[in-house]
Short mmCIF file of C-alpha atoms and ligand atoms in Angstrom, two decimals:
data_model
loop_
_atom_site.label_atom_id
_atom_site.label_comp_id
_atom_site.label_asym_id
_atom_site.label_seq_id
_atom_site.Cartn_x
_atom_site.Cartn_y
_atom_site.Cartn_z
CA UNK A 1 -26.12 -1.14 4.33
CA UNK A 2 -22.62 -1.04 2.88
CA UNK A 3 -20.49 -4.11 3.21
CA UNK A 4 -16.98 -3.84 1.85
CA UNK A 5 -14.61 -6.62 0.91
CA UNK A 6 -11.09 -5.30 1.48
CA UNK A 7 -8.24 -7.37 0.04
CA UNK A 8 -4.78 -7.01 1.54
CA UNK A 9 -6.20 -5.45 4.69
CA UNK A 10 -3.43 -6.89 6.88
CA UNK A 11 -0.76 -4.94 4.98
CA UNK A 12 0.41 -1.38 5.48
CA UNK A 13 -2.15 0.71 3.59
CA UNK A 14 -4.99 -1.81 3.82
CA UNK A 15 -4.80 -2.02 7.63
CA UNK A 16 -4.80 1.78 7.93
CA UNK A 17 -7.79 1.87 5.55
CA UNK A 18 -9.75 -0.75 7.52
CA UNK A 19 -9.08 1.07 10.78
CA UNK A 20 -10.14 4.37 9.22
CA UNK A 21 -13.43 3.20 7.67
CA UNK A 22 -14.45 1.35 10.83
CA UNK A 23 -13.74 4.48 12.90
CA UNK A 24 -15.68 6.74 10.52
CA UNK A 25 -18.66 4.37 10.39
CA UNK A 26 -19.04 4.51 6.57
CA UNK A 27 -19.19 0.71 6.34
CA UNK A 28 -21.62 -1.52 8.21
CA UNK A 29 -19.25 -4.41 7.81
CA UNK A 30 -15.76 -5.11 6.49
CA UNK A 31 -14.59 -8.47 5.22
CA UNK A 32 -10.81 -8.42 5.27
CA UNK A 33 -9.30 -11.02 2.95
CA UNK A 34 -5.54 -11.48 3.11
CA UNK A 35 -3.10 -14.33 2.51
CA UNK A 36 -0.77 -13.12 5.30
CA UNK A 37 2.34 -13.18 3.16
CA UNK A 38 5.57 -11.83 4.69
CA UNK A 39 4.11 -8.28 4.60
CA UNK A 40 0.69 -9.18 5.97
CA UNK A 41 0.58 -9.04 9.74
CA UNK A 42 -2.45 -9.31 12.03
CA UNK A 43 -0.56 -7.16 14.53
CA UNK A 44 -1.29 -4.32 12.06
CA UNK A 45 -4.96 -4.75 12.94
CA UNK A 46 -4.56 -4.18 16.64
CA UNK A 47 -7.82 -2.73 17.93
CA UNK A 48 -10.04 -3.90 15.04
CA UNK A 49 -9.69 -7.69 15.16
CA UNK A 50 -12.29 -7.82 17.91
CA UNK A 51 -14.67 -5.33 16.28
CA UNK A 52 -17.89 -7.22 15.48
CA UNK A 53 -18.17 -5.33 12.16
CA UNK A 54 -14.80 -6.75 11.03
CA UNK A 55 -14.24 -10.28 9.80
CA UNK A 56 -10.83 -11.61 8.81
CA UNK A 57 -10.61 -14.28 6.11
CA UNK A 58 -7.30 -15.89 5.19
CA UNK A 59 -7.12 -16.68 1.47
CA UNK A 60 -4.81 -16.28 -1.51
CA UNK A 61 -6.37 -14.13 -4.26
CA UNK A 62 -4.59 -16.11 -6.97
CA UNK A 63 -6.36 -19.29 -5.86
CA UNK A 64 -9.85 -18.90 -7.38
CA UNK A 65 -11.49 -21.96 -5.75
CA UNK A 66 -9.87 -21.03 -2.41
CA UNK A 67 -11.21 -17.47 -2.55
CA UNK A 68 -14.64 -18.72 -3.58
CA UNK A 69 -14.88 -21.15 -0.71
CA UNK A 70 -13.41 -18.70 1.83
CA UNK A 71 -16.07 -16.14 0.87
CA UNK A 72 -18.93 -18.64 0.51
CA UNK A 73 -21.92 -17.40 2.49
CA UNK A 74 -20.31 -14.02 3.22
CA UNK A 75 -22.10 -10.97 1.78
CA UNK A 76 -20.42 -7.85 0.47
CA UNK A 77 -21.50 -5.29 -2.11
CA UNK A 78 -18.30 -3.38 -2.78
CA UNK A 79 -14.62 -4.26 -3.11
CA UNK A 80 -11.50 -2.23 -2.34
CA UNK A 81 -8.54 -4.17 -3.73
CA UNK A 82 -5.15 -3.57 -2.07
CA UNK A 83 -3.67 -7.09 -2.03
CA UNK A 84 -0.43 -7.14 -3.94
CA UNK A 85 3.26 -7.86 -3.88
CA UNK A 86 4.49 -4.32 -3.37
CA UNK A 87 8.28 -4.04 -3.12
CA UNK A 88 10.32 -3.11 -6.21
CA UNK A 89 13.57 -4.69 -4.94
CA UNK A 90 11.85 -8.05 -4.42
CA UNK A 91 10.38 -7.88 -7.94
CA UNK A 92 13.88 -7.37 -9.34
CA UNK A 93 15.08 -10.51 -7.50
CA UNK A 94 12.09 -12.65 -8.53
CA UNK A 95 9.04 -11.46 -10.45
CA UNK A 96 7.06 -14.71 -10.12
CA UNK A 97 4.95 -13.82 -7.06
CA UNK A 98 4.23 -10.39 -8.59
CA UNK A 99 2.73 -11.94 -11.71
CA UNK A 100 0.76 -14.47 -9.70
CA UNK A 101 -0.73 -12.09 -7.13
CA UNK A 102 -0.88 -8.76 -8.95
CA UNK A 103 -1.96 -10.03 -12.36
CA UNK A 104 -3.66 -13.39 -11.91
CA UNK A 105 -5.02 -12.49 -8.47
CA UNK A 106 -6.62 -9.31 -9.78
CA UNK A 107 -8.38 -11.23 -12.55
CA UNK A 108 -9.63 -13.78 -10.01
CA UNK A 109 -11.14 -10.95 -7.97
CA UNK A 110 -12.65 -9.25 -11.00
CA UNK A 111 -14.35 -12.49 -12.02
CA UNK A 112 -15.58 -13.20 -8.50
CA UNK A 113 -16.83 -9.64 -7.99
CA UNK A 114 -18.71 -9.73 -11.30
CA UNK A 115 -20.37 -13.05 -10.44
CA UNK A 116 -21.32 -11.66 -7.03
CA UNK A 117 -22.82 -8.51 -8.62
CA UNK A 118 -20.76 -5.96 -6.67
CA UNK A 119 -21.82 -2.36 -7.20
CA UNK A 120 -18.32 -0.84 -6.99
CA UNK A 121 -14.76 -2.13 -7.24
CA UNK A 122 -11.89 0.21 -6.38
CA UNK A 123 -8.56 -1.02 -7.70
CA UNK A 124 -5.67 0.50 -5.74
CA UNK A 125 -2.77 1.11 -8.08
CA UNK A 126 0.42 3.14 -8.18
CA UNK A 127 2.04 6.06 -10.00
CA UNK A 128 4.88 3.66 -10.87
CA UNK A 129 2.80 2.39 -13.83
CA UNK A 130 3.63 5.68 -15.61
CA UNK A 131 7.39 5.04 -15.53
CA UNK A 132 9.87 7.78 -14.60
CA UNK A 133 9.91 11.56 -15.04
CA UNK A 134 12.81 13.87 -15.88
CA UNK A 135 13.49 16.90 -13.70
CA UNK A 136 10.18 18.56 -14.67
CA UNK A 137 6.59 17.57 -15.40
CA UNK A 138 3.94 15.56 -13.55
CA UNK A 139 2.07 12.30 -14.14
CA UNK A 140 -1.56 12.89 -15.16
CA UNK A 141 -4.21 10.22 -15.75
CA UNK A 142 -3.52 10.45 -19.49
CA UNK A 143 0.24 9.87 -19.20
CA UNK A 144 0.96 6.66 -21.17
CA UNK A 145 1.65 3.56 -19.09
CA UNK A 146 5.38 2.92 -19.25
CA UNK A 147 6.33 0.75 -16.28
CA UNK A 148 10.04 0.14 -15.66
CA UNK A 149 10.26 -2.47 -12.86
CA UNK A 150 8.65 -5.93 -12.76
CA UNK A 151 6.51 -4.59 -9.85
CA UNK A 152 5.32 -1.62 -11.90
CA UNK A 153 4.74 -3.82 -14.96
CA UNK A 154 2.61 -6.23 -12.93
CA UNK A 155 0.54 -3.33 -11.53
CA UNK A 156 0.13 -1.88 -15.04
CA UNK A 157 -1.07 -5.29 -16.22
CA UNK A 158 -3.61 -5.38 -13.39
CA UNK A 159 -4.81 -1.86 -14.30
CA UNK A 160 -5.33 -3.03 -17.88
CA UNK A 161 -7.30 -6.08 -16.74
CA UNK A 162 -9.56 -3.77 -14.71
CA UNK A 163 -9.94 -1.52 -17.75
CA UNK A 164 -10.84 -4.55 -19.88
CA UNK A 165 -13.50 -5.66 -17.36
CA UNK A 166 -15.02 -2.17 -17.47
CA UNK A 167 -15.01 -2.08 -21.26
CA UNK A 168 -16.09 -5.66 -21.92
CA UNK A 169 -18.58 -6.29 -19.16
CA UNK A 170 -19.62 -2.80 -18.08
CA UNK A 171 -18.03 -3.75 -14.74
CA UNK A 172 -18.33 -0.91 -12.15
CA UNK A 173 -14.64 -0.43 -11.38
CA UNK A 174 -12.53 2.63 -10.64
CA UNK A 175 -8.73 2.88 -10.47
CA UNK A 176 -6.58 4.98 -8.14
CA UNK A 177 -2.89 5.64 -8.80
CA UNK A 178 -1.08 7.01 -5.79
CA UNK A 179 2.45 8.19 -5.05
CA UNK A 180 4.77 6.89 -2.28
CA UNK A 181 3.02 6.40 1.06
CA UNK A 182 4.48 6.63 4.56
CA UNK A 183 3.01 6.26 8.03
CA UNK A 184 2.38 3.71 10.80
CA UNK A 185 2.59 -0.05 10.13
CA UNK A 186 4.72 0.22 6.96
CA UNK A 187 6.89 -2.87 6.53
CA UNK A 188 10.49 -1.93 7.35
CA UNK A 189 11.84 -2.82 3.90
CA UNK A 190 10.51 0.45 2.42
CA UNK A 191 12.63 3.60 2.56
CA UNK A 192 11.14 5.51 5.51
CA UNK A 193 10.53 2.70 8.04
CA UNK A 194 13.83 1.04 7.10
CA UNK A 195 15.77 4.26 7.68
CA UNK A 196 13.93 5.16 10.89
CA UNK A 197 14.34 1.70 12.42
CA UNK A 198 18.00 1.43 11.36
CA UNK A 199 18.71 4.90 12.79
CA UNK A 200 17.05 3.92 16.08
CA UNK A 201 19.27 0.81 16.19
CA UNK A 202 22.43 2.78 15.21
CA UNK A 203 22.72 0.66 12.09
CA UNK A 204 23.90 1.92 8.66
CA UNK A 205 21.35 3.61 6.39
CA UNK A 206 21.79 2.23 2.81
CA UNK A 207 21.20 4.96 0.21
CA UNK A 208 21.01 3.70 -3.36
CA UNK A 209 23.21 5.42 -5.95
CA UNK A 210 23.58 9.17 -5.45
CA UNK A 211 20.43 9.48 -3.32
CA UNK A 212 19.03 12.13 -5.67
CA UNK A 213 16.02 10.11 -6.83
CA UNK A 214 12.81 12.00 -6.13
CA UNK A 215 9.57 10.60 -4.73
CA UNK A 216 6.27 12.43 -4.04
CA UNK A 217 5.43 11.47 -0.44
CA UNK A 218 1.86 11.18 0.85
CA UNK A 219 0.73 10.28 4.36
CA UNK A 220 -1.21 7.00 4.38
CA UNK A 221 -4.25 8.72 5.96
CA UNK A 222 -4.45 11.12 3.02
CA UNK A 223 -4.22 8.18 0.61
CA UNK A 224 -6.98 6.32 2.47
CA UNK A 225 -9.19 9.42 2.39
CA UNK A 226 -8.52 9.72 -1.35
CA UNK A 227 -9.57 6.08 -1.86
CA UNK A 228 -12.74 6.81 0.13
CA UNK A 229 -13.48 9.89 -2.01
CA UNK A 230 -13.09 7.71 -5.13
CA UNK A 231 -15.21 4.89 -3.66
CA UNK A 232 -17.99 7.24 -2.61
CA UNK A 233 -17.98 9.88 -5.34
CA UNK A 234 -15.79 8.74 -8.23
CA UNK A 235 -17.19 8.08 -11.68
CA UNK A 236 -17.22 4.41 -12.65
CA UNK A 237 -14.65 3.62 -15.33
CA UNK A 238 -12.35 6.50 -14.37
CA UNK A 239 -8.75 6.65 -13.18
CA UNK A 240 -7.87 9.07 -10.35
CA UNK A 241 -4.30 10.08 -9.49
CA UNK A 242 -3.62 10.71 -5.80
CA UNK A 243 -0.45 12.40 -4.61
CA UNK A 244 0.96 14.35 -1.73
CA UNK A 245 2.59 17.21 -3.62
CA UNK A 246 5.68 16.61 -1.44
CA UNK A 247 8.62 15.95 -3.73
CA UNK A 248 11.79 15.10 -1.85
CA UNK A 249 15.11 13.59 -2.89
CA UNK A 250 15.83 10.37 -0.97
CA UNK A 251 18.93 11.84 0.66
CA UNK A 252 16.85 14.77 2.00
CA UNK A 253 14.43 12.29 3.59
CA UNK A 254 17.27 10.27 5.10
CA UNK A 255 18.96 13.35 6.54
CA UNK A 256 15.65 14.59 7.96
CA UNK A 257 15.19 11.22 9.71
CA UNK A 258 18.70 11.36 11.18
CA UNK A 259 18.11 14.90 12.42
CA UNK A 260 14.77 13.96 13.99
CA UNK A 261 16.26 10.93 15.75
CA UNK A 262 19.42 12.83 16.81
CA UNK A 263 21.64 10.36 14.97
CA UNK A 264 24.82 11.26 13.05
CA UNK A 265 25.02 11.50 9.25
CA UNK A 266 28.01 9.16 9.48
CA UNK A 267 25.40 6.35 9.56
CA UNK A 268 24.67 7.03 5.86
CA UNK A 269 26.15 4.42 3.47
CA UNK A 270 25.99 5.05 -0.26
CA UNK A 271 25.49 1.60 -1.79
CA UNK A 272 25.11 0.20 -5.33
CA UNK A 273 22.13 1.67 -7.15
CA UNK A 274 18.91 -0.30 -7.70
CA UNK A 275 18.80 -1.80 -11.21
CA UNK A 276 16.71 0.36 -13.54
CA UNK A 277 16.11 2.84 -10.71
CA UNK A 278 13.36 5.35 -11.63
CA UNK A 279 14.73 8.88 -11.17
CA UNK A 280 11.63 10.86 -10.32
CA UNK A 281 7.89 10.36 -9.65
CA UNK A 282 5.45 13.25 -9.15
CA UNK A 283 1.68 13.32 -9.36
CA UNK A 284 -0.82 15.80 -10.76
CA UNK A 285 -3.88 15.16 -8.58
CA UNK A 286 -6.01 17.97 -10.04
CA UNK A 287 -8.72 15.59 -11.25
CA UNK A 288 -9.38 14.10 -7.79
CA UNK A 289 -9.14 17.54 -6.21
CA UNK A 290 -11.60 19.26 -8.55
CA UNK A 291 -14.04 16.39 -9.16
CA UNK A 292 -14.08 14.79 -5.73
CA UNK A 293 -13.15 17.67 -3.44
CA UNK A 294 -10.27 15.60 -2.00
CA UNK A 295 -6.86 17.00 -1.22
CA UNK A 296 -4.01 15.81 0.98
CA UNK A 297 -4.03 17.47 4.40
CA UNK A 298 -0.84 16.27 6.09
CA UNK A 299 2.33 18.29 5.45
CA UNK A 300 5.43 16.16 4.93
CA UNK A 301 7.23 17.73 7.89
CA UNK A 302 4.36 17.10 10.35
CA UNK A 303 3.60 13.65 8.90
CA UNK A 304 7.23 12.53 9.05
CA UNK A 305 7.59 13.75 12.64
CA UNK A 306 4.41 11.89 13.69
CA UNK A 307 5.55 8.77 11.84
CA UNK A 308 8.98 8.79 13.48
CA UNK A 309 7.26 9.17 16.88
CA UNK A 310 5.07 6.18 16.03
CA UNK A 311 8.11 4.00 15.21
CA UNK A 312 9.77 5.14 18.44
CA UNK A 313 6.65 4.33 20.50
CA UNK A 314 6.01 1.04 18.68
CA UNK A 315 9.50 -0.33 18.67
CA UNK A 316 8.25 -3.81 19.59
CA UNK A 317 6.12 -3.92 16.41
CA UNK A 318 9.08 -3.46 14.05
CA UNK A 319 11.58 -5.37 16.19
CA UNK A 320 9.28 -8.41 15.96
CA UNK A 321 9.26 -8.00 12.15
CA UNK A 322 12.99 -7.60 11.85
CA UNK A 323 13.54 -10.68 14.07
CA UNK A 324 10.83 -12.72 12.28
CA UNK A 325 8.86 -13.26 15.53
CA UNK A 326 5.70 -11.73 14.00
CA UNK A 327 5.37 -14.72 11.69
CA UNK A 328 4.32 -16.88 14.63
CA UNK A 329 1.55 -14.52 15.71
CA UNK A 330 -1.14 -15.86 13.38
CA UNK A 331 -0.32 -19.45 14.15
CA UNK A 332 -0.30 -18.95 17.91
CA UNK A 333 -3.25 -16.63 18.40
CA UNK A 334 -5.60 -16.65 15.46
CA UNK A 335 -5.44 -19.74 13.22
CA UNK A 336 -7.99 -21.72 15.23
CA UNK A 337 -10.14 -18.77 16.18
CA UNK A 338 -10.41 -17.39 12.64
CA UNK A 339 -10.74 -20.75 10.97
CA UNK A 340 -7.80 -20.23 8.62
CA UNK A 341 -5.19 -22.68 7.51
P1 LIG B 1 1.97 -4.34 1.69
O1 LIG B 1 3.01 -5.21 1.06
O2 LIG B 1 2.25 -3.71 3.00
O3 LIG B 1 0.61 -5.17 1.87
C1 LIG B 1 0.16 -6.08 0.91
C2 LIG B 1 -0.88 -7.00 1.56
O4 LIG B 1 -1.40 -7.87 0.54
C3 LIG B 1 -0.30 -7.88 2.68
O5 LIG B 1 -1.18 -7.90 3.78
C4 LIG B 1 -0.23 -9.25 2.03
O6 LIG B 1 -0.37 -10.32 2.96
C5 LIG B 1 -1.40 -9.20 1.06
N1 LIG B 1 -1.22 -10.13 -0.06
C6 LIG B 1 -0.11 -10.29 -0.83
N2 LIG B 1 -0.31 -11.29 -1.71
C7 LIG B 1 -1.58 -11.77 -1.49
C8 LIG B 1 -2.35 -12.79 -2.09
N3 LIG B 1 -1.87 -13.56 -3.09
N4 LIG B 1 -3.62 -12.97 -1.63
C9 LIG B 1 -4.11 -12.22 -0.62
N5 LIG B 1 -3.40 -11.26 0.00
C10 LIG B 1 -2.15 -11.04 -0.44
O7 LIG B 1 1.62 -3.24 0.58
P2 LIG B 1 1.06 -1.76 0.74
O8 LIG B 1 2.20 -0.83 0.71
O9 LIG B 1 0.07 -1.72 1.83
O10 LIG B 1 0.31 -1.61 -0.68
C11 LIG B 1 -1.07 -1.93 -0.81
C12 LIG B 1 -1.52 -1.60 -2.22
O11 LIG B 1 -1.31 -0.23 -2.50
C13 LIG B 1 -0.77 -2.36 -3.31
O12 LIG B 1 -1.70 -2.74 -4.32
C14 LIG B 1 0.23 -1.36 -3.85
O13 LIG B 1 0.54 -1.62 -5.20
C15 LIG B 1 -0.57 -0.07 -3.67
N6 LIG B 1 0.25 1.16 -3.53
C16 LIG B 1 1.21 1.23 -2.56
C17 LIG B 1 1.93 2.40 -2.41
C18 LIG B 1 3.00 2.54 -1.33
O14 LIG B 1 3.69 3.56 -1.29
N7 LIG B 1 3.14 1.59 -0.42
C19 LIG B 1 1.69 3.50 -3.25
C20 LIG B 1 0.68 3.39 -4.22
C21 LIG B 1 -0.04 2.20 -4.35
P1 LIG B 2 10.85 2.29 -1.75
O1 LIG B 2 10.40 2.66 -0.38
O2 LIG B 2 11.31 0.90 -2.02
O3 LIG B 2 9.65 2.72 -2.74
P2 LIG B 2 9.62 2.77 -4.38
O4 LIG B 2 10.80 2.07 -4.90
O5 LIG B 2 8.35 2.05 -4.66
O6 LIG B 2 9.58 4.23 -4.72
O7 LIG B 2 12.02 3.27 -2.16
C1 LIG B 2 11.85 4.67 -2.17
C2 LIG B 2 13.12 5.29 -2.72
O8 LIG B 2 14.18 5.05 -1.80
C3 LIG B 2 13.56 4.67 -4.03
O9 LIG B 2 14.13 5.71 -4.85
C4 LIG B 2 14.63 3.68 -3.64
C5 LIG B 2 15.26 4.33 -2.42
N1 LIG B 2 15.81 3.41 -1.40
C6 LIG B 2 17.12 3.57 -0.94
O10 LIG B 2 17.86 4.48 -1.37
N2 LIG B 2 17.58 2.70 0.00
C7 LIG B 2 16.81 1.67 0.49
O11 LIG B 2 17.30 0.88 1.34
C8 LIG B 2 15.46 1.55 0.01
C9 LIG B 2 14.58 0.43 0.52
C10 LIG B 2 15.00 2.44 -0.94
#
């Protein structure tokens, strides 16, 4: 019997992960704990909300008594921790929620998981904790933490709290650090879904600075499979980098999206650069590949084409987000049924 507590399972990567582990049958039950912030959306869980193996619990990870009471009487033996504030631009505007959720919330979960005697805790982190690269080189697990944005600093702090729990209490945690994800159900404030949805609406595509910043793109399914490899076969106490090996400059990605949607490059608008904008991220995933036998399978070209098709076929999903209509979904359909507040 494996019962997994997933935090942040109504967000982009968490909802893809929940769908994937229920489909593969590796978990007997999944407890999905999420506060449903602006980026959490039960419409991301279409098809699994009615699965008897899946239970949704609405709670804020930074509220220790609230999490305790929400999980009272619910059994789980492992934790996969996704819940976070995740958008760099928002962290530049206001870092408060990032400190509360990413730092304090992670410690609340570590304490709860230790009290509950969990056998494994996978902390989902990001390559952004390593800072920025120049034109060459890759981030390895031994690259010093050197976060540049408030988001990255809050994730680095959470990684260090996990490390401290391992060292101090012998807590059975593992850390993953992944590069930029793309795929279905990504909130349309992030580069790829924002550009695809704006292109489909014939709206301008805002490119920060010179558009030559480089990200290493990985399909969300490959990331989820990497997390599963770490959960099932990783060594407790270790950090595993996960990356797609697909380095692209932002402007290349934007132009590829315009070409795939048959929209003109005149929609591109070069706008003021992001403050402190990291120039390049790129991952060395050799450790996960050699130790765990994991490697990314989706090529960027195929993955981007499938993703664009998904946003074309699921226009209602992102239109409801852009209009704000999705915020009413929980209140109208699920609050009473799921016993949330
Ligand atoms: P997301 O913003 O789409 O989802 C975050 C989820 O966490 C939402 O469902 C939200 O409601 C929930 N949440 C936020 N605050 C909460 C709180 N206080 N209590 C409970 N739930 C809360 O983010 P994502 O892109 O799916 O990222 C998930 C995780 O993966 C994050 O930890 C992020 O740092 C990490 N990560 C993301 C990427 C990427 O490219 N998106 C890459 C590497 C790592
Ligand atoms: P983003 O998706 O926010 O991810 P991250 O900042 O975590 O890498 O941004 C990806 C890249 O795209 C980053 O270099 C910033 C850039 N970008 C734009 O040029 N325009 C935009 O509107 C957004 C949201 C991002």
